[in-house]
Amino acid sequence: MSPMFVPGPVDVAPEVLQQQTKPMMPHRSKDFEAIFQRAGDKARQIFYTEHRVFIMANSGSGAQEACVRNFANEKVLSCVNGAFSNRWFTVANANGKKADKIEVPMGQAILPGMVEEALKKQSYELITVVHNETSTGVMNPIKEIAEVVHRVSPDTLIAVDAVSSLAGTKVEMDAWGIDALFTSSQKCLALPPGLALCAVNERGMERAKNVPNRGWYFDFILLEKHRIKDSTPMTPAMSSIFALDYQLDRILAEGLENRFARHSAMAKRSTEWANKKGWPLLAPEGYRSPTLTVVTNPAEFDCADFNKFLAPRNLRLANGYGDLKGKTFRIAHMGEIQMTDLENLLAAMDEYLAGKGL
Ligand SMILES: Cc1ncc(COP(=O)(O)O)c(C=O)c1O
């Protein structure tokens, strides 16, 4: 495996990739249904939920769309502090909802007080929050935001995008009272792209029943009707599910707490390295992601050139996202990345920067 410090698609272990080469079987068969069921059961542990986890044949953006379609007739409040939370706002409006924004500049966190203020001004059926903004390395305080929503506006459903954090850090769906929580396969789960896993609680399912125009492909009620029979309304992405089933065993064998600690240790090491260079992190202390460290680039070193230097070593770093390209770079340490990989990257960076006199 060549460690890629990019926030998805991440490296996939060869034995996990191998699972995708298994022969097909009828999807409406006891054999496949058994695999589908056990993958869903194992996934619940990662979501810290007793509720259902839909295994969907689409990427995370599809789960963003599913939440707005199922949970709101009209009024959505989108918390926006980066590119992916802004995408969710766009998705809501593209689906005919009337979405308002709470917006802070990229690099800042959404604070519970901001949510409280917005919910006191107006009522909303749904609030959308991204847990870990992959464009900035900011992790929003979901537990505290959820507490505010429950207190100030108990009927507002809470949907959380944990695309770059779930399975990389603890997100306790049931304990925190999150109504829908989802991730994509190609980030902390360390699988190829193609699946989204989306957990929905009973409150969410009840709301969906009363929302018209849910569409078909993303209709939670239809998905549930088939899920309880260990199946899907449409043909499932079988090869991806073979790999998911296998990878969930690997993740649970590592132990969730061990996995989370591995990511946090790498975040700490990356932060120390950046501090030593005198390069501030974009995210303020207290809101930093354990799966992704976004470093400002005052020396304006060229990330593309650096990646050319890294290529023979089979390493790759991520440039800043969107407007932050060149102004920041992103060290993703999610999925299968180990501390020894990170040490290799940091040593290579030191060597490259020394060569540039930086
Ligand atoms: C936080 C976050 N949300 C949503 C998405 C979109 O997910 P996908 O590319 O799986 O549709 C991404 C992708 O990087 C992301 O990082």
CSV table of C-alpha atoms and ligand atoms in Angstrom, one decimal:
chain,number,residue,atom,x,y,z
A,1,MET,CA,0.0,0.0,0.0
A,2,SER,CA,1.2,3.5,-0.8
A,3,PRO,CA,0.1,5.8,2.0
A,4,MET,CA,-1.8,8.7,0.6
A,5,PHE,CA,-2.4,11.5,3.1
A,6,VAL,CA,-5.5,12.7,1.2
A,7,PRO,CA,-9.0,12.8,2.7
A,8,GLY,CA,-10.5,10.3,0.3
A,9,PRO,CA,-10.5,8.1,-1.6
A,10,VAL,CA,-8.0,6.7,0.9
A,11,ASP,CA,-5.8,3.6,0.6
A,12,VAL,CA,-7.6,0.3,0.8
A,13,ALA,CA,-5.9,-2.8,2.2
A,14,PRO,CA,-5.2,-5.3,-0.6
A,15,GLU,CA,-7.2,-8.1,1.2
A,16,VAL,CA,-10.2,-5.7,1.3
A,17,LEU,CA,-9.9,-4.9,-2.4
A,18,GLN,CA,-9.7,-8.6,-3.0
A,19,GLN,CA,-13.2,-9.1,-1.6
A,20,GLN,CA,-14.6,-7.1,-4.6
A,21,THR,CA,-13.4,-9.9,-6.9
A,22,LYS,CA,-15.8,-12.5,-5.4
A,23,PRO,CA,-18.2,-14.0,-7.8
A,24,MET,CA,-21.7,-12.6,-8.0
A,25,MET,CA,-24.7,-14.3,-6.5
A,26,PRO,CA,-28.4,-13.6,-6.9
A,27,HIS,CA,-29.1,-10.6,-4.7
A,28,ARG,CA,-32.4,-11.9,-3.7
A,29,SER,CA,-30.9,-15.0,-2.1
A,30,LYS,CA,-30.4,-16.2,1.4
A,31,ASP,CA,-26.6,-16.1,0.9
A,32,PHE,CA,-26.5,-12.4,0.0
A,33,GLU,CA,-29.2,-11.4,2.5
A,34,ALA,CA,-27.0,-12.9,5.3
A,35,ILE,CA,-24.1,-10.8,4.2
A,36,PHE,CA,-26.3,-7.7,4.0
A,37,GLN,CA,-27.7,-8.2,7.4
A,38,ARG,CA,-24.4,-8.8,9.1
A,39,ALA,CA,-22.8,-5.8,7.5
A,40,GLY,CA,-25.7,-3.6,8.7
A,41,ASP,CA,-25.5,-5.1,12.2
A,42,LYS,CA,-21.7,-4.4,12.5
A,43,ALA,CA,-22.2,-0.9,11.1
A,44,ARG,CA,-24.5,-0.1,14.0
A,45,GLN,CA,-21.6,-0.4,16.4
A,46,ILE,CA,-19.6,2.2,14.5
A,47,PHE,CA,-22.6,4.6,14.6
A,48,TYR,CA,-23.2,3.9,18.3
A,49,THR,CA,-26.8,3.3,17.5
A,50,GLU,CA,-29.5,0.7,18.0
A,51,HIS,CA,-31.4,2.1,15.0
A,52,ARG,CA,-31.2,1.0,11.3
A,53,VAL,CA,-28.2,1.7,9.0
A,54,PHE,CA,-29.1,2.0,5.4
A,55,ILE,CA,-26.4,0.7,3.1
A,56,MET,CA,-26.8,2.9,0.0
A,57,ALA,CA,-25.4,2.5,-3.5
A,58,ASN,CA,-24.3,6.2,-3.8
A,59,SER,CA,-21.7,8.4,-2.3
A,60,GLY,CA,-22.1,10.7,0.7
A,61,SER,CA,-23.7,13.5,-1.3
A,62,GLY,CA,-26.6,11.1,-2.0
A,63,ALA,CA,-27.1,10.8,1.8
A,64,GLN,CA,-27.2,14.6,2.1
A,65,GLU,CA,-29.9,14.6,-0.6
A,66,ALA,CA,-31.8,11.8,1.2
A,67,CYS,CA,-31.9,13.7,4.5
A,68,VAL,CA,-33.4,16.9,3.0
A,69,ARG,CA,-35.9,14.9,0.9
A,70,ASN,CA,-37.1,12.8,3.8
A,71,PHE,CA,-37.1,15.2,6.7
A,72,ALA,CA,-38.4,18.6,5.4
A,73,ASN,CA,-41.3,19.8,3.4
A,74,GLU,CA,-39.8,23.2,3.2
A,75,LYS,CA,-37.8,24.7,6.0
A,76,VAL,CA,-34.1,23.7,6.4
A,77,LEU,CA,-31.4,25.4,8.4
A,78,SER,CA,-27.9,24.6,7.1
A,79,CYS,CA,-24.8,25.3,9.2
A,80,VAL,CA,-22.1,26.3,6.8
A,81,ASN,CA,-18.4,26.6,7.6
A,82,GLY,CA,-16.8,25.2,4.5
A,83,ALA,CA,-17.2,23.6,1.1
A,84,PHE,CA,-19.1,20.4,2.1
A,85,SER,CA,-21.5,22.1,4.5
A,86,ASN,CA,-22.2,24.6,1.7
A,87,ARG,CA,-22.8,21.8,-0.7
A,88,TRP,CA,-25.6,20.5,1.7
A,89,PHE,CA,-27.2,23.9,1.6
A,90,THR,CA,-27.1,23.8,-2.2
A,91,VAL,CA,-28.5,20.3,-2.2
A,92,ALA,CA,-31.4,21.4,0.0
A,93,ASN,CA,-32.3,24.2,-2.4
A,94,ALA,CA,-31.8,22.1,-5.4
A,95,ASN,CA,-34.4,19.7,-4.0
A,96,GLY,CA,-36.9,22.5,-3.7
A,97,LYS,CA,-36.5,23.3,0.0
A,98,LYS,CA,-36.2,26.8,1.4
A,99,ALA,CA,-32.9,26.6,3.2
A,100,ASP,CA,-31.4,29.3,5.3
A,101,LYS,CA,-27.8,29.4,6.4
A,102,ILE,CA,-25.9,30.0,9.5
A,103,GLU,CA,-22.5,30.8,8.0
A,104,VAL,CA,-19.1,31.5,9.4
A,105,PRO,CA,-15.8,31.9,7.5
A,106,MET,CA,-13.8,28.8,6.4
A,107,GLY,CA,-11.6,27.7,9.3
A,108,GLN,CA,-14.1,28.6,12.0
A,109,ALA,CA,-16.5,26.3,13.9
A,110,ILE,CA,-20.3,26.5,14.2
A,111,LEU,CA,-21.0,27.2,17.8
A,112,PRO,CA,-24.1,26.1,19.8
A,113,GLY,CA,-24.9,29.8,20.6
A,114,MET,CA,-25.2,30.5,16.8
A,115,VAL,CA,-27.7,27.7,16.4
A,116,GLU,CA,-29.7,28.8,19.5
A,117,GLU,CA,-30.0,32.3,18.1
A,118,ALA,CA,-31.1,31.1,14.7
A,119,LEU,CA,-33.7,28.6,16.1
A,120,LYS,CA,-35.1,31.3,18.4
A,121,LYS,CA,-35.7,33.6,15.4
A,122,GLN,CA,-37.5,31.0,13.2
A,123,SER,CA,-38.7,27.4,13.3
A,124,TYR,CA,-37.1,24.8,11.0
A,125,GLU,CA,-38.1,21.2,10.3
A,126,LEU,CA,-34.5,20.2,9.8
A,127,ILE,CA,-31.0,21.4,10.7
A,128,THR,CA,-28.0,20.1,8.7
A,129,VAL,CA,-24.5,20.0,10.2
A,130,VAL,CA,-21.3,18.7,8.9
A,131,HIS,CA,-19.3,17.1,11.8
A,132,ASN,CA,-15.8,17.3,10.2
A,133,GLU,CA,-15.4,19.9,7.5
A,134,THR,CA,-12.9,18.2,5.2
A,135,SER,CA,-12.2,21.5,3.4
A,136,THR,CA,-10.8,23.1,6.6
A,137,GLY,CA,-10.1,20.5,9.3
A,138,VAL,CA,-12.6,22.0,11.6
A,139,MET,CA,-14.7,19.6,13.7
A,140,ASN,CA,-18.0,21.1,14.9
A,141,PRO,CA,-19.2,20.4,18.4
A,142,ILE,CA,-22.1,18.2,17.4
A,143,LYS,CA,-23.0,17.0,20.9
A,144,GLU,CA,-23.4,20.5,22.1
A,145,ILE,CA,-25.2,21.7,19.0
A,146,ALA,CA,-27.7,18.8,19.3
A,147,GLU,CA,-28.3,19.7,23.0
A,148,VAL,CA,-29.2,23.2,21.9
A,149,VAL,CA,-31.6,22.0,19.2
A,150,HIS,CA,-33.3,19.6,21.6
A,151,ARG,CA,-33.8,22.4,24.2
A,152,VAL,CA,-34.8,25.3,21.9
A,153,SER,CA,-36.6,23.6,19.1
A,154,PRO,CA,-37.4,20.0,20.0
A,155,ASP,CA,-39.3,19.2,16.8
A,156,THR,CA,-36.4,20.1,14.5
A,157,LEU,CA,-34.7,17.0,13.2
A,158,ILE,CA,-30.9,16.9,13.3
A,159,ALA,CA,-29.0,15.4,10.4
A,160,VAL,CA,-25.2,15.1,10.6
A,161,ASP,CA,-22.7,14.5,7.8
A,162,ALA,CA,-19.8,12.6,9.4
A,163,VAL,CA,-18.3,11.7,6.0
A,164,SER,CA,-14.7,12.3,7.1
A,165,SER,CA,-15.0,11.4,10.8
A,166,LEU,CA,-17.3,8.4,11.3
A,167,ALA,CA,-15.2,5.3,12.2
A,168,GLY,CA,-12.3,7.8,12.7
A,169,THR,CA,-13.6,9.3,15.9
A,170,LYS,CA,-16.5,8.6,18.2
A,171,VAL,CA,-19.9,10.0,17.1
A,172,GLU,CA,-22.6,8.7,19.4
A,173,MET,CA,-25.7,8.9,17.4
A,174,ASP,CA,-28.2,7.7,20.1
A,175,ALA,CA,-26.6,9.3,23.1
A,176,TRP,CA,-26.4,12.7,21.4
A,177,GLY,CA,-29.9,12.4,19.9
A,178,ILE,CA,-28.9,12.6,16.2
A,179,ASP,CA,-31.8,11.7,13.9
A,180,ALA,CA,-29.7,10.9,10.8
A,181,LEU,CA,-26.0,10.3,10.6
A,182,PHE,CA,-24.0,9.2,7.5
A,183,THR,CA,-20.7,8.6,6.0
A,184,SER,CA,-19.1,7.6,2.7
A,185,SER,CA,-17.1,4.4,2.2
A,186,GLN,CA,-14.0,6.1,0.8
A,187,LYS,CA,-12.8,8.0,4.0
A,188,CYS,CA,-12.4,6.6,7.5
A,189,LEU,CA,-13.9,3.2,6.6
A,190,ALA,CA,-11.0,2.8,4.1
A,191,LEU,CA,-13.1,1.2,1.4
A,192,PRO,CA,-13.3,2.1,-2.3
A,193,PRO,CA,-15.8,4.9,-3.1
A,194,GLY,CA,-19.4,3.9,-4.0
A,195,LEU,CA,-21.3,3.3,-0.8
A,196,ALA,CA,-22.9,5.6,1.8
A,197,LEU,CA,-24.0,4.3,5.2
A,198,CYS,CA,-26.8,6.3,6.7
A,199,ALA,CA,-28.4,5.6,10.1
A,200,VAL,CA,-31.9,6.9,10.8
A,201,ASN,CA,-33.7,6.8,14.1
A,202,GLU,CA,-37.5,6.3,14.7
A,203,ARG,CA,-38.2,10.0,15.0
A,204,GLY,CA,-36.6,10.4,11.5
A,205,MET,CA,-38.7,7.6,10.1
A,206,GLU,CA,-41.9,9.0,11.5
A,207,ARG,CA,-41.2,12.4,10.0
A,208,ALA,CA,-40.4,10.8,6.6
A,209,LYS,CA,-43.8,9.2,6.5
A,210,ASN,CA,-45.4,12.6,6.5
A,211,VAL,CA,-43.2,14.3,4.0
A,212,PRO,CA,-44.5,14.1,0.4
A,213,ASN,CA,-42.2,14.0,-2.6
A,214,ARG,CA,-39.5,12.0,-1.1
A,215,GLY,CA,-38.6,10.7,-4.5
A,216,TRP,CA,-37.9,7.0,-5.0
A,217,TYR,CA,-34.2,6.1,-4.9
A,218,PHE,CA,-33.6,7.8,-1.5
A,219,ASP,CA,-37.0,7.2,0.1
A,220,PHE,CA,-36.2,6.0,3.7
A,221,ILE,CA,-39.6,4.4,4.0
A,222,LEU,CA,-39.1,2.3,0.9
A,223,LEU,CA,-35.5,1.5,1.9
A,224,GLU,CA,-36.8,0.3,5.3
A,225,LYS,CA,-39.5,-1.8,3.8
A,226,HIS,CA,-36.8,-3.9,2.1
A,227,ARG,CA,-34.1,-3.5,4.7
A,228,ILE,CA,-36.2,-5.4,7.3
A,229,LYS,CA,-36.1,-8.3,4.8
A,230,ASP,CA,-32.2,-7.8,4.5
A,231,SER,CA,-32.6,-6.4,1.1
A,232,THR,CA,-32.9,-3.2,-1.0
A,233,PRO,CA,-35.6,-2.0,-3.4
A,234,MET,CA,-32.9,-1.7,-6.2
A,235,THR,CA,-30.0,-3.9,-7.0
A,236,PRO,CA,-27.4,-3.5,-4.3
A,237,ALA,CA,-23.7,-2.7,-5.0
A,238,MET,CA,-22.8,-6.3,-4.1
A,239,SER,CA,-19.0,-6.1,-4.6
A,240,SER,CA,-18.8,-3.1,-2.4
A,241,ILE,CA,-20.9,-4.8,0.2
A,242,PHE,CA,-18.6,-7.8,0.2
A,243,ALA,CA,-15.7,-5.5,0.9
A,244,LEU,CA,-17.7,-3.6,3.6
A,245,ASP,CA,-18.6,-6.8,5.4
A,246,TYR,CA,-14.9,-7.8,5.5
A,247,GLN,CA,-13.6,-4.3,6.4
A,248,LEU,CA,-16.0,-3.9,9.3
A,249,ASP,CA,-14.6,-7.0,10.8
A,250,ARG,CA,-11.1,-5.6,10.5
A,251,ILE,CA,-12.2,-2.3,12.0
A,252,LEU,CA,-13.9,-4.0,14.9
A,253,ALA,CA,-10.9,-6.3,15.4
A,254,GLU,CA,-8.6,-3.3,15.7
A,255,GLY,CA,-11.1,-2.0,18.3
A,256,LEU,CA,-12.9,1.3,17.8
A,257,GLU,CA,-11.2,3.0,20.8
A,258,ASN,CA,-7.8,1.9,19.5
A,259,ARG,CA,-8.7,3.2,16.0
A,260,PHE,CA,-9.8,6.5,17.3
A,261,ALA,CA,-6.7,6.8,19.5
A,262,ARG,CA,-4.5,6.0,16.5
A,263,HIS,CA,-6.0,8.9,14.5
A,264,SER,CA,-5.8,11.3,17.5
A,265,ALA,CA,-2.1,10.5,18.0
A,266,MET,CA,-1.4,11.3,14.4
A,267,ALA,CA,-3.3,14.6,14.7
A,268,LYS,CA,-1.2,15.5,17.7
A,269,ARG,CA,2.0,14.6,15.9
A,270,SER,CA,1.1,16.6,12.8
A,271,THR,CA,0.2,19.6,15.0
A,272,GLU,CA,3.5,19.4,16.8
A,273,TRP,CA,5.3,19.3,13.5
A,274,ALA,CA,3.4,22.3,12.2
A,275,ASN,CA,4.0,24.2,15.4
A,276,LYS,CA,7.7,23.5,15.3
A,277,LYS,CA,7.7,25.0,11.8
A,278,GLY,CA,5.8,28.0,13.1
A,279,TRP,CA,3.0,27.3,10.6
A,280,PRO,CA,-0.4,27.8,12.3
A,281,LEU,CA,-3.2,25.3,11.8
A,282,LEU,CA,-6.3,26.6,10.2
A,283,ALA,CA,-8.7,25.3,12.8
A,284,PRO,CA,-8.8,26.9,16.2
A,285,GLU,CA,-7.8,24.8,19.2
A,286,GLY,CA,-10.7,22.9,20.6
A,287,TYR,CA,-12.3,22.4,17.1
A,288,ARG,CA,-9.5,20.4,15.4
A,289,SER,CA,-10.2,17.3,13.5
A,290,PRO,CA,-8.5,14.1,14.7
A,291,THR,CA,-8.6,12.6,11.1
A,292,LEU,CA,-7.3,15.6,9.1
A,293,THR,CA,-4.8,18.3,10.0
A,294,VAL,CA,-5.1,21.4,7.8
A,295,VAL,CA,-1.9,23.5,8.0
A,296,THR,CA,-1.6,27.1,6.7
A,297,ASN,CA,1.2,27.6,4.2
A,298,PRO,CA,2.9,30.9,5.0
A,299,ALA,CA,6.0,29.8,3.1
A,300,GLU,CA,3.7,29.2,0.0
A,301,PHE,CA,5.5,26.0,-0.9
A,302,ASP,CA,4.1,24.4,-4.0
A,303,CYS,CA,2.1,21.3,-3.0
A,304,ALA,CA,2.1,19.9,-6.6
A,305,ASP,CA,5.9,20.1,-6.8
A,306,PHE,CA,6.1,18.5,-3.4
A,307,ASN,CA,3.9,15.6,-4.6
A,308,LYS,CA,6.3,15.1,-7.5
A,309,PHE,CA,9.1,14.8,-4.9
A,310,LEU,CA,7.0,12.3,-2.9
A,311,ALA,CA,5.9,10.2,-5.9
A,312,PRO,CA,9.0,7.9,-6.0
A,313,ARG,CA,8.4,7.2,-2.2
A,314,ASN,CA,4.8,6.3,-2.9
A,315,LEU,CA,3.4,9.1,-0.7
A,316,ARG,CA,0.9,11.9,-1.5
A,317,LEU,CA,-0.3,14.9,0.3
A,318,ALA,CA,-3.5,16.9,-0.3
A,319,ASN,CA,-3.5,20.6,-1.3
A,320,GLY,CA,-5.9,23.0,0.3
A,321,TYR,CA,-9.5,22.7,-0.9
A,322,GLY,CA,-11.1,25.2,-3.3
A,323,ASP,CA,-10.2,28.8,-2.3
A,324,LEU,CA,-7.7,27.5,0.2
A,325,LYS,CA,-5.6,25.8,-2.4
A,326,GLY,CA,-2.0,27.0,-2.0
A,327,LYS,CA,-2.9,28.8,1.2
A,328,THR,CA,-3.2,25.6,3.2
A,329,PHE,CA,-2.3,21.9,2.8
A,330,ARG,CA,-4.1,18.9,4.3
A,331,ILE,CA,-2.5,16.0,6.0
A,332,ALA,CA,-5.2,13.4,6.2
A,333,HIS,CA,-4.5,10.6,8.7
A,334,MET,CA,-7.6,8.5,8.5
A,335,GLY,CA,-8.4,4.9,7.5
A,336,GLU,CA,-5.3,2.7,7.4
A,337,ILE,CA,-2.6,5.3,7.9
A,338,GLN,CA,-0.2,4.4,10.7
A,339,MET,CA,2.1,6.6,12.7
A,340,THR,CA,5.1,5.1,10.9
A,341,ASP,CA,3.6,6.3,7.6
A,342,LEU,CA,3.1,9.8,9.0
A,343,GLU,CA,6.7,9.9,10.3
A,344,ASN,CA,7.9,9.0,6.8
A,345,LEU,CA,5.8,11.8,5.3
A,346,LEU,CA,7.0,14.4,7.9
A,347,ALA,CA,10.6,13.3,7.3
A,348,ALA,CA,10.2,13.7,3.5
A,349,MET,CA,8.6,17.1,4.0
A,350,ASP,CA,11.5,18.2,6.2
A,351,GLU,CA,13.9,17.0,3.5
A,352,TYR,CA,12.0,18.8,0.7
A,353,LEU,CA,11.6,22.0,2.7
A,354,ALA,CA,15.3,22.0,3.7
A,355,GLY,CA,16.2,21.6,0.0
A,356,LYS,CA,14.1,24.8,-0.7
A,357,GLY,CA,15.7,26.6,2.2
A,358,LEU,CA,12.3,26.7,4.0
B,1,LIG,C1,-17.6,16.3,4.9
B,1,LIG,C2,-18.0,15.8,3.5
B,1,LIG,N1,-19.3,15.7,3.2
B,1,LIG,C3,-19.7,15.3,2.0
B,1,LIG,C4,-18.8,14.9,1.0
B,1,LIG,C5,-19.2,14.4,-0.3
B,1,LIG,O1,-19.1,13.0,-0.2
B,1,LIG,P1,-19.1,12.1,-1.6
B,1,LIG,O2,-17.9,12.6,-2.3
B,1,LIG,O3,-18.9,10.8,-1.0
B,1,LIG,O4,-20.4,12.4,-2.2
B,1,LIG,C6,-17.4,14.9,1.3
B,1,LIG,C7,-16.4,14.5,0.3
B,1,LIG,O5,-15.2,14.7,0.5
B,1,LIG,C8,-17.0,15.4,2.6
B,1,LIG,O6,-15.7,15.4,2.9
